[in-house]
Tab-separated table of C-alpha atoms in Angstrom:
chain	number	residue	atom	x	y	z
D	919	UNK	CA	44.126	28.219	10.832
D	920	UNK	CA	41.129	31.096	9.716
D	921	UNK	CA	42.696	32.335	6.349
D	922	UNK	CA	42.166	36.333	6.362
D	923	UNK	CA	39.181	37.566	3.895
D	924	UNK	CA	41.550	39.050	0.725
D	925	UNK	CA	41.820	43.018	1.097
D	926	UNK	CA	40.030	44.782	-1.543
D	927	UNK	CA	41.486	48.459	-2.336
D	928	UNK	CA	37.996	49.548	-3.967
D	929	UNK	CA	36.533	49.577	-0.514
D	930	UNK	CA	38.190	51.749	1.005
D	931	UNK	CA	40.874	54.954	1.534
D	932	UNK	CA	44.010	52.825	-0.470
D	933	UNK	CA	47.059	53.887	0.583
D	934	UNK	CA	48.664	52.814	-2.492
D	935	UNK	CA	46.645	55.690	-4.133
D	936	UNK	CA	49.032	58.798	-4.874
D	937	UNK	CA	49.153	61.584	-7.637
D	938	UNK	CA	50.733	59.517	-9.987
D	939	UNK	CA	48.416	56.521	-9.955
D	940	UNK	CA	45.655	59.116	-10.381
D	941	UNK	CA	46.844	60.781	-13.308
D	942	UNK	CA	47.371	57.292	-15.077
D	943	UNK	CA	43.842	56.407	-13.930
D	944	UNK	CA	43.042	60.282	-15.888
D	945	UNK	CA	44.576	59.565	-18.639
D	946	UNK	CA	42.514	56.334	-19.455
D	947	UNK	CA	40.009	59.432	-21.154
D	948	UNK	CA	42.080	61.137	-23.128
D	949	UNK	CA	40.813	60.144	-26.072
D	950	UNK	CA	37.017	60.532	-24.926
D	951	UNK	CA	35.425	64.076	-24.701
D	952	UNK	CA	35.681	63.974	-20.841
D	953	UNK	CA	35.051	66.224	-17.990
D	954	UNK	CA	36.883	65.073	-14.912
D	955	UNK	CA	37.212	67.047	-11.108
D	956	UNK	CA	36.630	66.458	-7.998
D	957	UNK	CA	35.928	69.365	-5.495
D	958	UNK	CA	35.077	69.932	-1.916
D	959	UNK	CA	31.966	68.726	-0.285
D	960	UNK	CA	30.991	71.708	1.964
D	961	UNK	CA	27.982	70.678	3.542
D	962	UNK	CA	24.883	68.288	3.744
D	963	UNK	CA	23.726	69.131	0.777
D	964	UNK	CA	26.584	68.262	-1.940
D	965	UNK	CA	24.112	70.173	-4.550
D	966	UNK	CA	26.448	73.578	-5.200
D	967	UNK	CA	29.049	71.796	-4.534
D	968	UNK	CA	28.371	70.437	-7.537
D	969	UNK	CA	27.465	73.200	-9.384
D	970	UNK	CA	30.660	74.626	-8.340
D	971	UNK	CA	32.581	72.542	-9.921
D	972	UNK	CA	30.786	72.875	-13.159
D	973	UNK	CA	31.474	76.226	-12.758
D	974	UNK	CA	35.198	75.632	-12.704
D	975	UNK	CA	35.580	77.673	-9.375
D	976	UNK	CA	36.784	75.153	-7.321
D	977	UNK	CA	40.589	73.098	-7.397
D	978	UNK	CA	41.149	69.614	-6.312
D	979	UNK	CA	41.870	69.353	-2.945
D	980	UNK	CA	44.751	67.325	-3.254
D	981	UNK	CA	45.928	69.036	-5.628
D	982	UNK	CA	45.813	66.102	-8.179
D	983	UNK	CA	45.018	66.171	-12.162
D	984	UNK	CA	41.869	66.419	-13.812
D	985	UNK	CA	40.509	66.621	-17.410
D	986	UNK	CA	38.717	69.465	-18.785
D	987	UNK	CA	38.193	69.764	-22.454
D	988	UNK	CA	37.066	73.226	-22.689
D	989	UNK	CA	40.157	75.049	-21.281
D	990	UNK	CA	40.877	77.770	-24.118
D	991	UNK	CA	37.772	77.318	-25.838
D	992	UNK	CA	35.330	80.239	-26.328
D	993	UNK	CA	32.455	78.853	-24.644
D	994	UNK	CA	33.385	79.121	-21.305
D	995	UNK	CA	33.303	83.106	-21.718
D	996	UNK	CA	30.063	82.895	-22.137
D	997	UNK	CA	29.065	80.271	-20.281
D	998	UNK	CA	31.568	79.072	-17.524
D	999	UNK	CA	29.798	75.888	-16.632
D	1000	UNK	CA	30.028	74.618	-20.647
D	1001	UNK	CA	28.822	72.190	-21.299
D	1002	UNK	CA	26.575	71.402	-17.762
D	1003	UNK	CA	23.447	72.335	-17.074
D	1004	UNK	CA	24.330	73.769	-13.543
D	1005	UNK	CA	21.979	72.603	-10.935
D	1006	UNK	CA	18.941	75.564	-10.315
D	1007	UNK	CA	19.132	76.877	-6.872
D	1008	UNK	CA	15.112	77.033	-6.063
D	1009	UNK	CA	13.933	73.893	-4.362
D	1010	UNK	CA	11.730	72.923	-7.379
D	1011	UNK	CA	14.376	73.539	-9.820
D	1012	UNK	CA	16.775	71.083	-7.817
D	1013	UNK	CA	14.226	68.855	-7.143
D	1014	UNK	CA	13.836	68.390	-11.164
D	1015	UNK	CA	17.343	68.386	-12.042
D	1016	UNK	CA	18.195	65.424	-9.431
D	1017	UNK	CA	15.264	63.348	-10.561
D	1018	UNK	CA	17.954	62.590	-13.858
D	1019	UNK	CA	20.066	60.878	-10.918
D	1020	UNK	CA	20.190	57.516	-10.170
D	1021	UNK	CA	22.387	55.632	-7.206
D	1022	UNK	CA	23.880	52.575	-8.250
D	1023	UNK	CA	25.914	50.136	-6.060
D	1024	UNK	CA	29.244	50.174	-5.544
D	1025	UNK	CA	30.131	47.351	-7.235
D	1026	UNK	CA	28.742	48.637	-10.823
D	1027	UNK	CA	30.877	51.489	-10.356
D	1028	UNK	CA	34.194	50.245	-11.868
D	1029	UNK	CA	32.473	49.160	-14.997
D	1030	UNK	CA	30.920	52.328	-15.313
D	1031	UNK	CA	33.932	53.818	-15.181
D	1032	UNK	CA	35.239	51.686	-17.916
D	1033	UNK	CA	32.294	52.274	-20.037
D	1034	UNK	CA	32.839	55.973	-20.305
D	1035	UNK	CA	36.345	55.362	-21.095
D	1036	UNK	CA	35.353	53.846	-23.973
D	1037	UNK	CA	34.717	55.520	-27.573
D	1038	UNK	CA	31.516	55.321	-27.959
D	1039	UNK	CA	30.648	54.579	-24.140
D	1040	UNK	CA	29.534	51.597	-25.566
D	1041	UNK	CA	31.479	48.306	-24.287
D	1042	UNK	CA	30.212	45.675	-26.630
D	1043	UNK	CA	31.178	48.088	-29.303
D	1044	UNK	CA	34.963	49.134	-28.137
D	1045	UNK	CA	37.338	47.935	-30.687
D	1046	UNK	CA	40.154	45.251	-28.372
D	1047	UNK	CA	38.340	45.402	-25.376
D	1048	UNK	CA	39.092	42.103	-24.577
D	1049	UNK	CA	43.086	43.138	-24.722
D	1050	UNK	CA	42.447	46.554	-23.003
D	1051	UNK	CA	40.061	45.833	-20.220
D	1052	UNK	CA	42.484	44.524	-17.443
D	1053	UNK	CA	44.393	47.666	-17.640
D	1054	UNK	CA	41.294	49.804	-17.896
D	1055	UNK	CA	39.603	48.182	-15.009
D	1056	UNK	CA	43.183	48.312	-13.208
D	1057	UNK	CA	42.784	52.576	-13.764
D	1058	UNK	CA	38.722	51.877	-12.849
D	1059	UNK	CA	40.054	50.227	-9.477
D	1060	UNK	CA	42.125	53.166	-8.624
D	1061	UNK	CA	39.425	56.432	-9.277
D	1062	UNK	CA	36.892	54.054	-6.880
D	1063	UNK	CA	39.435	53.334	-4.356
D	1064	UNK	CA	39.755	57.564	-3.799
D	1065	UNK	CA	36.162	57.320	-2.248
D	1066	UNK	CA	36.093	54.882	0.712
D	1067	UNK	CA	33.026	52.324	1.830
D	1068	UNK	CA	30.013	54.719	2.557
D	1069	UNK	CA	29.899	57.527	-0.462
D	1070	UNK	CA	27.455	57.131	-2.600
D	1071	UNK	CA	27.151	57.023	-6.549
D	1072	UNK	CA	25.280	58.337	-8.825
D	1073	UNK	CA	24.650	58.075	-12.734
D	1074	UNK	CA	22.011	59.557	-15.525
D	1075	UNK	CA	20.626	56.454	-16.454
D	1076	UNK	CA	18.299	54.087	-14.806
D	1077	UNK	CA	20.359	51.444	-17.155
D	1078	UNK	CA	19.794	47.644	-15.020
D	1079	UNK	CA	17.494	48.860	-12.507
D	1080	UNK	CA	19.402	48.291	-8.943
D	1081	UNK	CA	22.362	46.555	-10.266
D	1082	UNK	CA	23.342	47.629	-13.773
D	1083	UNK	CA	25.993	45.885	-15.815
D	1084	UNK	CA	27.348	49.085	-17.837
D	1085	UNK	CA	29.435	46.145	-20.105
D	1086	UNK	CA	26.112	46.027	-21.563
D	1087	UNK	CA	24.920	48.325	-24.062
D	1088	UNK	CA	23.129	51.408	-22.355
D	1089	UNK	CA	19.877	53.162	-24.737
D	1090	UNK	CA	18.654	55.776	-22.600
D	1091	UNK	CA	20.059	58.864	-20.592
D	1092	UNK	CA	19.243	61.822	-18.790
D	1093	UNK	CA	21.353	64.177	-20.082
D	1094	UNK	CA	23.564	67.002	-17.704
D	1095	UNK	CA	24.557	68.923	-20.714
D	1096	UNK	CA	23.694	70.949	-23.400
D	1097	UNK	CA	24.255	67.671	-25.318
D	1098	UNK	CA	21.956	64.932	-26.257
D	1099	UNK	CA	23.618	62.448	-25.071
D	1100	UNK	CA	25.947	62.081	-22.213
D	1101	UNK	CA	26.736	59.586	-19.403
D	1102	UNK	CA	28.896	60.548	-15.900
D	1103	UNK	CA	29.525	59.411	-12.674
D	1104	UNK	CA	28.910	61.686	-9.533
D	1105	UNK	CA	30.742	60.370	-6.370
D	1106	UNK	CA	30.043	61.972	-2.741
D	1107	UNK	CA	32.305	60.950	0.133
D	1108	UNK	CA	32.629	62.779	3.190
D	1109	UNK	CA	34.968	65.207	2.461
D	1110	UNK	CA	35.082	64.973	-1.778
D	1111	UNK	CA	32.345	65.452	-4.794
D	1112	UNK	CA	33.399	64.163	-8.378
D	1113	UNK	CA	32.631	64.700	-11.553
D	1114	UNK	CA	33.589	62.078	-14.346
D	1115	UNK	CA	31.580	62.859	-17.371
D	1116	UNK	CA	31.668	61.877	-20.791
D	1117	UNK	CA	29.555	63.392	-24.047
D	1118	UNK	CA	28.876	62.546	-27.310
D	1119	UNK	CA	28.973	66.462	-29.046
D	1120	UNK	CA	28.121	64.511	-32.499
């Protein structure tokens, strides 16, 4: 008898996902200086539908949790995309900004995830990683399985070339923020864009 190939959840829509499992997944970060949404994709172009998001002017739509450190904070009366550097709108300006983007495959996403869930997104570095990391992939699993086979993924650092290992330590970054030093995930499916960010304001 042909044994079935083993399902993996990662790949696609899981219909195990749900708010709750989500907001578990969230909470992995709560100790990091994170930035997590996910908005709308509107059209071809996912571009300011990113930038709308940085902007804050867009909800979930599912209506799930996210993580924004700068609710209440000052900066964001002056600048309501703190602490992103929003996208320019001019086709030069766009051009420059997404040449800090890299894809990477789907299968380096869940340790990506994982790395900027760590303290000093820096794996080899993470104090009990060893006892953490099957729960923190377990949350990893979940936030990939929201965007099914065919998005695509995108990070600040050409870390590994076409298949980085982010349990390795990563030296070099493009930064999306005002900071120095920053690494994120940007996810585009179909119908969603997210953010996952995490910066080092040291």
């Amino acid at each position: 008898m042909r044994s079935e190939p083993a399902h993996d959840p990662t790949r696609g829509p899981s219909s195990c996902l749900d708010a709750a499992i989500w907001s578990a997944a969230v909470e992995m970060y709560r100790h990091r200086y994170s930035f997590i949404a996910v908005g709308p994709r509107t059209g071809e172009d996912w571009l300011p539908d990113v930038a709308e998001i940085m902007r804050r002017k867009v909800a979930d739509p599912r209506g799930w949790r996210g993580k924004d450190p700068e609710v209440g904070e000052p900066e964001l009366l002056e600048d309501p995309a703190f602490p992103f550097r929003v996208p320019p709108v001019d086709e030069e300006g766009a051009a420059e900004w997404r040449s800090g983007l890299f894809a990477i495959p789907r299968h380096s996403v869940k340790r990506l995830l994982v790395m900027l869930a760590t303290n000093e997104m820096n794996v080899p570095r993470q104090h009990n990683f060893a006892e953490r990391r099957a729960g923190m992939e377990r949350h990893a699993a979940a936030i990939l399985s929201r965007f099914p086979e065919g998005s695509t993924f995108f990070t600040n650092t050409d870390h590994g070339g076409e298949n980085p290992d982010f349990y390795e330590r990563v030296s070099t970054c493009w930064p999306l923020s005002q900071y120095v030093w920053d690494f994120g995930l940007l996810a585009v499916s179909d119908d969603e864009v997210a953010l996952i960010w995490s910066f080092d304001a040291s």
